Amino acid sequence: MTSGAEKVVIVGAGPAGIRAAEMLVSAGVKPVVIDEGMKAGGQIYRRPPDGFTRSPRELYGTEADKAVALHMLFDRMVADGLVDYYPQSSVLACANPSLYALTPSGRREFGYDRLILATGATDRLAPVPGWQSPGVYSLGATQIALKAQGVALGQRIVLAGSGPLLTLVATQLLKAGAEIAAVLDTSSFWTQMAGLPGMLARPGLVLRGLLMRAKLGRLYHPGVKNMGIDADERGPVSIRWQDAHGAMRASECDMVGIGWHLRAETQLASLAGCQFDYDTGWAQWLPRTDRMGRAAEGVYLAGDGLRILGADGAEVAGRIAANACLSDMGLAAPDSSADLRRLARYERFARGMARAFPWPADMVRKTPDDTVVCRCEGITAGQLRDGVDFGGGEANRVKSLVRVGMGRCQGRYCQLAGAELIAAKAGISVFDAGRLREQAPVRPAPIGAWVRDA
Amino acid sequence: MKPHPRTGRIVRLSETARPRVHFHLDGSPCEALLGDTVLTAILSSSDRLRQSEFGPERRAGFCLMGACQDCWIWQVDGGRLRACSTLVTDGMRLLTEAPAGWPL
Ligand code: FES
């Protein structure tokens, strides 16, 4: 069943990783699949642990059939011994041609000839005064708590930021019986209209979004500015904000969920030798690949870790990357032209969405000096600006001076805002501030695991 | 006008018929449900997971997907675990601060 000597490793078992595995398996290749989740599915189709009883319809709504199809497909491949599956395993480092991972039974090295990275995305965060308080979470976290645990992270919730997740999480929470005080969107009505033409590449999704928005009624506020979270030692007590007409308002709450769309998770891609380009539409650095997802010799990318196209786009991109891999191995691969057309349509939609719900560059540039930018180590916007005065406007240099991007999250949640602040202070573009170089380990490595197994 | 739950932070909205699990938090007995992550388990009886090392505030996790590393806590035996991606088990002895005498 396995083909020759070439070993293919897939990192990530979300929609992209699962579809990539499927293509390889149907060509007779048995891939290794390494995933951090307890069960395959990724974030958007994340499954609760055993013993939970809500139906797929309750968990995934209109997307239930897609979620179930992916889960069943992957479980069947594992049961039939067609993939070599390592759940709950974190890849910490990549040094061609090996990955170094921490599995439940200790550290492990995975050699590979070809590597498909389907590492997904995390929330894209911007600093809001007070966001270091306990009880402030990402929007993704808010959704995971509901989906995978059946809980709300507070009694009275405010959701803030922008992007498709904002409206989606709000409607899911309301439906589940949580109390929402306000939904604050930093994108204005007119900015959202500007993204509409592109989004009409997928009219069904636009309609679904508008229906969800309608369910939020007067809880939803577009064009919000100047937010600040007031907290005591136990967490948020209220959030202050300025409405689209300029009036200052406040909403009492004990939990705030924030996020501005998504940020591609690219750290392994960088360690595997990929090049990056700054994408102004998505306002972030994204890996450079050809149409098929080829990024470097024997390295392929797919899913939100390459382009933020969402779950449907990830399934298609996973198939395409696996086809590229197969044809580079000299094996017959199905024709990808229909998938490539589909992907182009998804990208038009996604770029429209990125325009409608943009990164809040102005808000970030005006972050007050005493606001924490790095949640990990409590570094403020003022300290970051001082670092620019002292060392100039290059992101890696500022990082070594003030440690923004060096904490335990490895810059995942401060890097984009940090670059924006550096650029503003130095009077340069975000692009010229540069991109933080990745360092292994991309997750903290408990030293015990290394010592024990060494 | 009662923004703060008196004890726990989270509100259980569904799936409450699961079997109970018993664990210790800072020496006190606590109860959770089978299938809870350690984060869910702790935050159903407390409002934080740990003290921040770099600021005055407490911490209660942030991303819930293993990316921010905000939720690493201690066990009595000195081991650490990531609360958002570890399931609670019967008899766990968890700490919100490092065990006494631990170098860091
Ligand atoms: S809450 Fe972010 S890693 Fe656990």
Coordinates of C-alpha atoms and ligand atoms in Angstrom, one line a residue:
Chain A
M1 CA 0.0 0.0 0.0
T2 CA 2.8 2.5 0.7
S3 CA 4.6 3.9 -2.2
G4 CA 8.4 3.5 -2.4
A5 CA 10.6 5.2 0.1
E6 CA 9.2 8.7 0.1
K7 CA 7.8 9.7 3.5
V8 CA 5.1 12.4 3.6
V9 CA 4.3 14.2 6.8
I10 CA 1.2 16.4 7.2
V11 CA 1.0 18.9 10.1
G12 CA -2.5 19.7 11.1
A13 CA -5.7 17.7 10.9
G14 CA -8.2 20.4 10.1
P15 CA -10.1 20.6 6.8
A16 CA -6.9 21.2 4.8
G17 CA -4.9 18.4 6.5
I18 CA -7.7 15.9 6.3
R19 CA -8.4 16.5 2.5
A20 CA -4.6 16.3 1.8
A21 CA -4.4 13.0 3.6
E22 CA -7.4 11.7 1.6
M23 CA -5.7 12.5 -1.7
L24 CA -2.4 10.9 -0.6
V25 CA -4.2 7.8 0.6
S26 CA -6.2 7.4 -2.6
A27 CA -2.9 7.5 -4.5
G28 CA -1.5 4.7 -2.3
V29 CA 0.7 6.8 0.0
K30 CA 0.4 6.5 3.8
P31 CA 1.1 9.9 5.3
V32 CA 2.1 10.7 8.9
V33 CA -0.4 13.2 10.3
I34 CA 0.6 15.2 13.4
D35 CA -2.1 17.3 15.1
E36 CA -2.4 19.2 18.3
G37 CA -6.1 18.4 18.8
M38 CA -7.5 15.5 20.9
K39 CA -9.5 14.6 17.8
A40 CA -9.2 15.5 14.2
G41 CA -11.3 18.4 12.8
G42 CA -9.3 21.6 13.4
Q43 CA -10.6 24.6 15.2
I44 CA -13.8 25.3 13.1
Y45 CA -14.9 21.7 13.1
R46 CA -13.5 21.0 16.6
R47 CA -15.1 18.1 18.3
P48 CA -16.0 18.0 22.1
P49 CA -14.3 15.3 24.2
D50 CA -16.1 11.9 24.6
G51 CA -19.2 12.0 26.7
F52 CA -20.7 15.1 25.2
T53 CA -24.1 14.7 23.5
R54 CA -25.1 17.8 21.5
S55 CA -25.8 16.9 17.9
P56 CA -23.6 18.0 15.0
R57 CA -26.5 20.3 14.0
E58 CA -26.3 22.0 17.4
L59 CA -22.5 22.2 17.2
Y60 CA -21.9 23.3 13.6
G61 CA -25.2 24.7 12.5
T62 CA -25.5 24.9 8.7
E63 CA -22.0 23.4 8.3
A64 CA -22.9 20.2 10.2
D65 CA -22.8 17.9 7.1
K66 CA -19.3 19.2 6.1
A67 CA -18.0 18.7 9.6
V68 CA -19.4 15.2 9.9
A69 CA -18.1 14.2 6.5
L70 CA -14.6 15.3 7.4
H71 CA -14.6 13.6 10.8
M72 CA -15.9 10.3 9.4
L73 CA -13.5 10.4 6.5
F74 CA -10.5 10.9 8.8
D75 CA -11.6 8.4 11.5
R76 CA -12.1 5.8 8.8
M77 CA -8.6 6.3 7.4
V78 CA -7.2 6.0 10.9
A79 CA -9.2 2.8 11.6
D80 CA -8.2 1.3 8.3
G81 CA -4.5 1.9 9.0
L82 CA -4.2 4.2 6.0
V83 CA -2.6 7.1 7.9
D84 CA -0.1 7.2 10.7
Y85 CA -1.9 9.5 13.2
Y86 CA -0.3 11.4 16.1
P87 CA -3.0 13.4 18.0
Q88 CA -2.2 15.8 20.9
S89 CA 1.2 16.3 19.4
S90 CA 2.9 19.6 19.0
V91 CA 5.6 20.2 16.4
L92 CA 8.2 22.4 18.1
A93 CA 10.8 22.7 15.5
C94 CA 11.7 21.9 11.9
A95 CA 15.2 21.4 10.6
N96 CA 15.1 19.9 7.1
P97 CA 14.5 17.0 6.8
S98 CA 13.1 16.4 10.3
L99 CA 10.4 17.7 12.6
Y100 CA 10.8 17.6 16.3
A101 CA 7.5 17.0 18.2
L102 CA 6.2 16.5 21.7
T103 CA 3.7 13.6 21.7
P104 CA 1.8 12.3 24.8
S105 CA 4.5 9.7 25.2
G106 CA 7.4 12.1 25.0
R107 CA 9.5 13.8 22.4
R108 CA 9.8 12.3 18.9
E109 CA 11.6 13.1 15.7
F110 CA 9.7 12.7 12.4
G111 CA 11.9 12.4 9.3
Y112 CA 10.3 13.5 6.0
D113 CA 10.9 13.7 2.3
R114 CA 7.9 15.9 1.7
L115 CA 6.1 18.1 4.2
I116 CA 2.5 19.4 3.9
L117 CA 1.9 22.2 6.4
A118 CA -1.8 22.8 7.2
T119 CA -1.3 24.7 10.5
G120 CA -4.4 26.9 10.3
A121 CA -4.8 30.3 11.9
T122 CA -5.3 32.0 15.2
D123 CA -7.3 35.1 16.1
R124 CA -5.7 38.3 14.9
L125 CA -5.5 40.5 18.0
A126 CA -5.1 44.2 18.5
P127 CA -4.4 45.6 22.0
V128 CA -7.4 47.2 23.8
P129 CA -6.6 49.0 27.1
G130 CA -7.3 46.4 29.8
W131 CA -7.1 43.3 27.7
Q132 CA -4.6 41.7 30.0
S133 CA -7.3 41.3 32.7
P134 CA -8.5 37.8 33.5
G135 CA -11.8 37.3 31.7
V136 CA -10.7 38.9 28.4
Y137 CA -10.5 36.1 25.8
S138 CA -10.1 35.9 22.0
L139 CA -13.2 35.4 20.0
G140 CA -11.9 32.0 18.9
A141 CA -11.6 31.1 22.6
T142 CA -15.2 32.2 23.2
Q143 CA -16.4 29.9 20.4
I144 CA -14.2 27.0 21.5
A145 CA -15.5 27.2 25.1
L146 CA -19.1 27.0 23.8
K147 CA -18.5 24.3 21.2
A148 CA -16.1 22.0 22.9
Q149 CA -17.2 22.5 26.5
G150 CA -20.7 23.8 26.4
V151 CA -19.8 26.9 28.5
A152 CA -19.8 30.7 28.3
L153 CA -16.7 32.3 29.7
G154 CA -18.8 34.9 31.7
Q155 CA -22.3 35.8 32.8
R156 CA -22.6 39.0 30.8
I157 CA -20.6 39.2 27.6
V158 CA -19.3 41.9 25.3
L159 CA -17.8 40.8 22.0
A160 CA -15.6 43.3 20.2
G161 CA -13.4 43.5 17.1
S162 CA -14.3 42.8 13.5
G163 CA -14.6 39.9 11.1
P164 CA -17.0 37.0 10.4
L165 CA -16.3 35.4 13.7
L166 CA -17.7 38.4 15.6
T167 CA -21.3 38.0 14.3
L168 CA -21.1 34.2 14.2
V169 CA -20.0 33.8 17.8
A170 CA -22.5 36.3 19.0
T171 CA -25.4 34.4 17.4
Q172 CA -24.1 31.1 18.6
L173 CA -23.9 32.4 22.2
L174 CA -27.4 33.9 22.1
K175 CA -28.8 30.6 20.7
A176 CA -27.1 28.7 23.5
G177 CA -28.7 31.0 26.1
A178 CA -25.8 33.2 27.1
E179 CA -26.3 36.9 28.0
I180 CA -24.7 39.4 25.6
A181 CA -24.5 43.0 26.5
A182 CA -23.1 44.4 23.2
V183 CA -21.4 43.4 20.0
L184 CA -18.9 46.2 19.0
D185 CA -17.6 46.2 15.4
T186 CA -14.7 48.6 14.6
S187 CA -15.6 48.4 11.0
S188 CA -18.1 51.1 9.9
F189 CA -21.2 50.5 7.8
W190 CA -19.6 52.1 4.8
T191 CA -16.4 50.1 5.1
Q192 CA -18.5 47.0 5.1
M193 CA -20.3 48.2 2.0
A194 CA -16.9 48.6 0.3
G195 CA -16.2 44.9 0.7
L196 CA -19.5 43.8 -0.5
P197 CA -18.8 43.5 -4.3
G198 CA -16.0 41.0 -3.6
M199 CA -18.0 39.1 -1.1
L200 CA -20.8 38.6 -3.7
A201 CA -18.5 35.9 -5.2
R202 CA -20.4 33.8 -2.6
P203 CA -23.9 35.3 -2.4
G204 CA -25.2 32.5 -0.2
L205 CA -22.7 33.3 2.5
V206 CA -23.5 37.0 2.3
L207 CA -27.1 36.2 2.9
R208 CA -26.4 33.9 5.8
G209 CA -24.2 36.6 7.4
L210 CA -26.9 39.3 7.0
L211 CA -29.5 37.0 8.6
M212 CA -27.2 36.4 11.5
R213 CA -26.6 40.1 11.8
A214 CA -30.4 40.7 11.9
K215 CA -30.7 38.3 14.8
L216 CA -28.4 40.5 16.8
G217 CA -30.7 43.5 16.4
R218 CA -29.8 46.4 18.6
L219 CA -26.9 44.6 20.3
Y220 CA -24.8 45.1 17.2
H221 CA -22.9 48.4 16.8
P222 CA -20.8 49.2 13.7
G223 CA -18.1 51.9 13.5
V224 CA -17.0 51.7 17.1
K225 CA -13.9 53.5 18.3
N226 CA -11.8 54.2 21.4
M227 CA -12.6 51.1 23.4
G228 CA -11.2 50.5 26.9
I229 CA -11.9 47.7 29.3
D230 CA -12.3 48.7 33.0
A231 CA -11.4 45.9 35.3
D232 CA -10.9 45.1 38.9
E233 CA -8.7 42.3 40.1
R234 CA -11.3 39.7 39.2
G235 CA -11.7 40.8 35.7
P236 CA -13.7 43.2 33.5
V237 CA -16.5 45.2 35.0
S238 CA -17.4 47.3 31.9
I239 CA -16.1 48.3 28.5
R240 CA -16.1 52.0 27.4
W241 CA -16.6 52.8 23.7
Q242 CA -17.4 55.5 21.3
D243 CA -20.3 54.9 19.0
A244 CA -20.5 55.8 15.2
H245 CA -22.0 59.2 16.1
G246 CA -19.1 60.0 18.5
A247 CA -21.0 59.5 21.8
M248 CA -19.1 57.8 24.6
R249 CA -21.0 54.8 26.0
A250 CA -20.3 52.0 28.4
S251 CA -21.5 48.4 28.7
E252 CA -21.4 46.5 32.0
C253 CA -19.9 43.0 31.6
D254 CA -17.8 40.4 33.3
M255 CA -16.2 38.9 30.1
V256 CA -15.0 40.4 26.9
G257 CA -14.1 38.5 23.7
I258 CA -12.0 40.3 21.2
G259 CA -10.5 39.6 17.7
W260 CA -10.0 41.1 14.3
H261 CA -10.5 38.3 11.8
L262 CA -7.6 35.7 11.6
R263 CA -3.8 35.6 11.4
A264 CA -2.2 32.8 9.5
E265 CA -0.1 30.5 11.7
T266 CA 3.2 30.5 9.7
Q267 CA 5.9 29.7 12.2
L268 CA 6.7 26.2 11.0
A269 CA 6.5 27.4 7.4
S270 CA 9.2 29.9 8.1
L271 CA 11.4 27.3 9.8
A272 CA 10.9 25.0 6.9
G273 CA 12.4 27.6 4.6
C274 CA 9.4 29.4 3.1
Q275 CA 9.6 33.0 1.8
F276 CA 7.1 35.7 2.8
D277 CA 5.4 38.6 1.2
Y278 CA 3.4 41.4 2.9
D279 CA -0.2 41.2 1.9
T280 CA -1.9 44.6 2.2
G281 CA -5.4 43.1 1.8
W282 CA -5.0 40.8 4.7
A283 CA -2.6 43.1 6.5
Q284 CA -0.1 40.4 7.4
W285 CA 2.9 38.6 6.1
L286 CA 1.9 35.5 4.2
P287 CA 4.0 32.6 2.8
R288 CA 4.9 32.7 -0.9
T289 CA 3.8 29.7 -2.9
D290 CA 2.9 28.8 -6.5
R291 CA -0.7 28.2 -7.4
M292 CA -0.5 24.6 -6.1
G293 CA 0.9 25.5 -2.7
R294 CA 4.5 24.7 -3.4
A295 CA 6.6 26.8 -1.0
A296 CA 10.1 25.4 -1.0
E297 CA 11.8 22.1 -2.1
G298 CA 9.4 19.4 -0.9
V299 CA 7.4 21.8 1.3
Y300 CA 3.7 22.5 0.5
L301 CA 1.2 24.7 2.3
A302 CA -2.6 24.6 2.5
G303 CA -5.5 26.1 4.4
D304 CA -5.7 29.2 6.6
G305 CA -1.9 29.0 7.3
L306 CA -1.4 30.0 3.6
R307 CA -4.4 32.2 2.8
I308 CA -7.3 33.0 5.1
L309 CA -10.1 31.5 2.9
G310 CA -12.0 29.7 5.7
A311 CA -12.9 26.0 6.0
D312 CA -14.3 25.5 2.5
G313 CA -11.2 27.0 1.0
A314 CA -9.0 24.9 3.3
E315 CA -10.6 21.7 2.0
V316 CA -9.9 22.6 -1.6
A317 CA -6.4 23.9 -0.8
G318 CA -5.6 20.7 1.0
R319 CA -6.5 18.6 -2.0
I320 CA -4.5 20.9 -4.3
A321 CA -1.3 20.8 -2.2
A322 CA -1.5 17.0 -2.0
N323 CA -1.9 16.8 -5.8
A324 CA 1.2 18.9 -6.2
C325 CA 3.0 16.6 -3.8
L326 CA 1.9 13.5 -5.6
S327 CA 2.9 14.8 -9.0
D328 CA 6.3 15.9 -7.7
M329 CA 6.7 12.3 -6.4
G330 CA 6.1 11.1 -9.9
L331 CA 2.7 9.6 -9.0
A332 CA -0.5 10.2 -10.9
A333 CA -2.5 13.0 -9.5
P334 CA -6.1 14.0 -10.3
D335 CA -6.6 17.2 -12.4
S336 CA -6.8 20.3 -10.1
S337 CA -8.2 22.8 -12.6
A338 CA -11.8 22.7 -11.2
D339 CA -10.4 23.1 -7.6
L340 CA -8.2 26.0 -8.7
R341 CA -11.2 27.8 -10.2
R342 CA -13.1 27.2 -7.0
L343 CA -10.2 28.5 -4.9
A344 CA -10.0 31.7 -7.0
R345 CA -13.7 32.3 -6.3
Y346 CA -13.2 31.7 -2.6
E347 CA -10.3 34.1 -2.7
R348 CA -12.4 36.9 -4.3
F349 CA -14.9 36.4 -1.5
A350 CA -12.2 36.3 1.2
R351 CA -10.5 39.5 0.0
G352 CA -13.9 41.3 -0.1
M353 CA -14.4 40.1 3.5
A354 CA -10.9 41.4 4.5
R355 CA -11.8 44.7 3.1
A356 CA -15.2 44.8 4.8
F357 CA -13.8 43.9 8.2
P358 CA -10.3 45.4 8.2
W359 CA -7.4 45.3 10.6
P360 CA -7.9 48.4 12.8
A361 CA -4.6 50.2 11.9
D362 CA -5.7 53.6 13.0
M363 CA -6.9 52.4 16.4
V364 CA -3.6 50.5 16.9
R365 CA -1.5 53.5 16.0
K366 CA -3.3 55.5 18.6
T367 CA -2.9 53.0 21.4
P368 CA -2.3 54.9 24.7
D369 CA 1.2 54.7 26.0
D370 CA 0.2 52.8 29.2
T371 CA -1.7 50.1 27.3
V372 CA -0.2 46.6 27.4
V373 CA 0.8 45.4 23.9
C374 CA 2.5 42.2 24.9
R375 CA 0.2 40.2 27.2
C376 CA 2.9 37.7 27.9
E377 CA 5.3 40.0 29.6
G378 CA 3.2 43.1 30.2
I379 CA 5.2 45.4 27.8
T380 CA 3.3 48.7 27.0
A381 CA 2.9 50.7 23.9
G382 CA 5.1 53.4 25.5
Q383 CA 8.0 51.0 26.1
L384 CA 7.7 49.9 22.5
R385 CA 7.8 53.5 21.3
D386 CA 10.9 54.2 23.5
G387 CA 12.5 51.2 21.9
V388 CA 12.0 52.8 18.5
D389 CA 13.5 56.1 19.7
F390 CA 16.5 54.2 20.9
G391 CA 17.1 51.6 18.2
G392 CA 15.2 52.6 15.1
G393 CA 12.2 51.1 13.3
E394 CA 13.1 47.5 12.5
A395 CA 10.9 44.9 14.2
N396 CA 13.6 42.4 15.1
R397 CA 15.8 45.1 16.6
V398 CA 12.9 46.5 18.7
K399 CA 12.1 43.0 19.8
S400 CA 15.6 42.5 21.2
L401 CA 15.4 45.8 22.9
V402 CA 12.0 45.7 24.5
R403 CA 11.1 42.0 24.3
V404 CA 7.8 42.5 22.4
G405 CA 7.4 39.2 20.5
M406 CA 9.7 37.3 22.8
G407 CA 7.3 36.0 25.4
R408 CA 5.7 32.6 25.6
C409 CA 3.2 33.2 22.8
Q410 CA 6.2 33.9 20.5
G411 CA 4.6 37.0 19.1
R412 CA 1.4 35.4 17.9
Y413 CA -0.7 38.0 19.6
C414 CA 1.4 41.1 19.6
Q415 CA 3.5 41.0 16.4
L416 CA 1.1 42.7 14.0
A417 CA 0.2 45.4 16.5
G418 CA 3.8 45.8 17.4
A419 CA 4.8 46.3 13.8
E420 CA 2.0 48.9 13.4
L421 CA 3.2 50.9 16.4
I422 CA 6.8 50.7 15.3
A423 CA 5.9 51.9 11.8
A424 CA 3.8 54.8 13.2
K425 CA 6.6 55.9 15.5
A426 CA 9.3 55.6 12.9
G427 CA 7.2 57.2 10.2
I428 CA 7.6 54.2 7.9
S429 CA 5.2 51.6 6.4
V430 CA 4.4 48.4 8.3
F431 CA 6.1 46.6 5.4
D432 CA 9.4 48.4 6.1
A433 CA 9.3 47.6 9.8
G434 CA 9.9 44.0 8.6
R435 CA 8.8 40.6 9.8
L436 CA 9.9 39.0 13.0
R437 CA 12.2 36.0 12.4
E438 CA 10.8 32.8 13.8
Q439 CA 12.7 30.9 16.5
A440 CA 12.3 27.3 17.5
P441 CA 10.7 26.0 19.7
V442 CA 7.4 27.4 18.3
R443 CA 5.7 26.1 21.5
P444 CA 7.3 26.1 24.9
A445 CA 9.2 22.9 25.4
P446 CA 9.0 21.5 28.9
I447 CA 12.7 20.8 29.6
G448 CA 11.7 17.7 31.5
A449 CA 10.5 15.9 28.3
W450 CA 13.9 16.4 26.8
V451 CA 15.8 15.4 29.8
R452 CA 13.6 12.3 30.6
D453 CA 13.8 10.9 27.1
A454 CA 17.4 11.9 26.3
Chain B
M1 CA -25.8 44.9 37.9
K2 CA -23.9 41.8 39.2
P3 CA -21.1 41.5 36.8
H4 CA -19.0 39.2 39.0
P5 CA -19.9 35.6 39.7
R6 CA -19.1 35.0 43.4
T7 CA -17.0 32.0 42.7
G8 CA -16.6 30.6 39.3
R9 CA -16.1 32.5 36.1
I10 CA -17.8 30.3 33.6
V11 CA -21.5 29.5 33.0
R12 CA -22.5 26.0 32.0
L13 CA -25.0 26.3 29.2
S14 CA -25.4 22.6 28.3
E15 CA -24.0 19.1 28.6
T16 CA -24.4 19.2 32.4
A17 CA -25.4 15.5 32.8
R18 CA -21.8 14.2 32.6
P19 CA -20.3 12.2 35.5
R20 CA -18.6 14.2 38.2
V21 CA -14.8 14.4 38.7
H22 CA -13.1 15.4 41.9
F23 CA -9.8 17.3 42.1
H24 CA -7.9 19.6 44.4
L25 CA -7.1 23.2 43.7
D26 CA -4.5 24.8 46.0
G27 CA -5.4 22.1 48.6
S28 CA -9.2 22.6 48.5
P29 CA -11.5 19.9 47.1
C30 CA -13.3 21.0 43.9
E31 CA -15.8 19.3 41.6
A32 CA -15.9 19.3 37.8
L33 CA -17.5 17.2 35.0
L34 CA -15.9 14.4 33.1
G35 CA -14.7 15.8 29.7
D36 CA -14.0 19.3 31.2
T37 CA -10.6 20.7 30.4
V38 CA -8.5 21.7 33.4
L39 CA -9.3 25.3 32.4
T40 CA -13.0 24.7 32.5
A41 CA -12.7 22.7 35.7
I42 CA -10.8 25.4 37.6
L43 CA -12.8 28.3 36.2
S44 CA -16.1 26.7 37.3
S45 CA -15.0 27.2 40.9
S46 CA -12.5 30.0 40.7
D47 CA -12.0 33.2 38.7
R48 CA -8.4 32.7 37.7
L49 CA -5.8 30.1 36.8
R50 CA -2.7 31.7 38.0
Q51 CA -0.9 34.9 38.9
S52 CA 0.9 36.8 36.0
E53 CA 4.7 36.7 36.5
F54 CA 5.1 40.1 34.8
G55 CA 2.2 42.2 36.0
P56 CA -0.1 42.7 38.9
E57 CA -3.0 40.9 37.3
R58 CA -4.3 37.3 37.5
R59 CA -4.7 35.2 34.5
A60 CA -7.5 33.0 33.2
G61 CA -6.3 31.8 29.8
F62 CA -6.8 33.7 26.5
C63 CA -6.9 31.6 23.3
L64 CA -8.1 28.1 24.5
M65 CA -6.4 26.6 21.5
G66 CA -2.9 26.0 22.8
A67 CA -1.4 29.1 21.1
C68 CA -1.0 31.8 23.7
Q69 CA 0.5 29.6 26.5
D70 CA -1.3 31.8 29.1
C71 CA -2.8 28.8 30.9
W72 CA 0.2 26.8 32.1
I73 CA -0.3 25.8 35.7
W74 CA 1.4 23.6 38.3
Q75 CA 0.7 20.2 39.8
V76 CA 1.6 19.3 43.3
D77 CA 4.3 16.9 42.1
G78 CA 6.0 19.8 40.3
G79 CA 4.8 19.0 36.8
R80 CA 3.2 21.7 34.7
L81 CA 0.3 21.4 32.3
R82 CA -1.5 23.5 29.7
A83 CA -4.9 23.9 31.2
C84 CA -6.9 24.6 28.0
S85 CA -5.7 21.4 26.2
T86 CA -5.6 18.9 29.1
L87 CA -8.7 17.1 30.4
V88 CA -9.2 17.1 34.1
T89 CA -9.0 13.6 35.8
D90 CA -10.1 12.3 39.1
G91 CA -7.7 13.1 41.9
M92 CA -5.6 15.8 40.1
R93 CA -3.9 18.1 42.6
L94 CA -3.5 21.5 40.9
L95 CA -1.8 24.7 42.0
T96 CA -2.3 28.3 40.9
E97 CA 1.3 29.1 42.0
A98 CA 4.6 27.2 41.8
P99 CA 5.1 24.6 44.6
A100 CA 7.2 25.9 47.5
G101 CA 10.9 25.7 46.9
W102 CA 10.6 25.5 43.1
P103 CA 13.4 27.4 41.4
L104 CA 11.1 29.1 38.9
Ligands
FES1 S1 -5.4 29.5 26.8 FE1 -4.0 29.9 25.2 S2 -2.7 28.1 25.4 FE2 -4.2 27.7 26.8

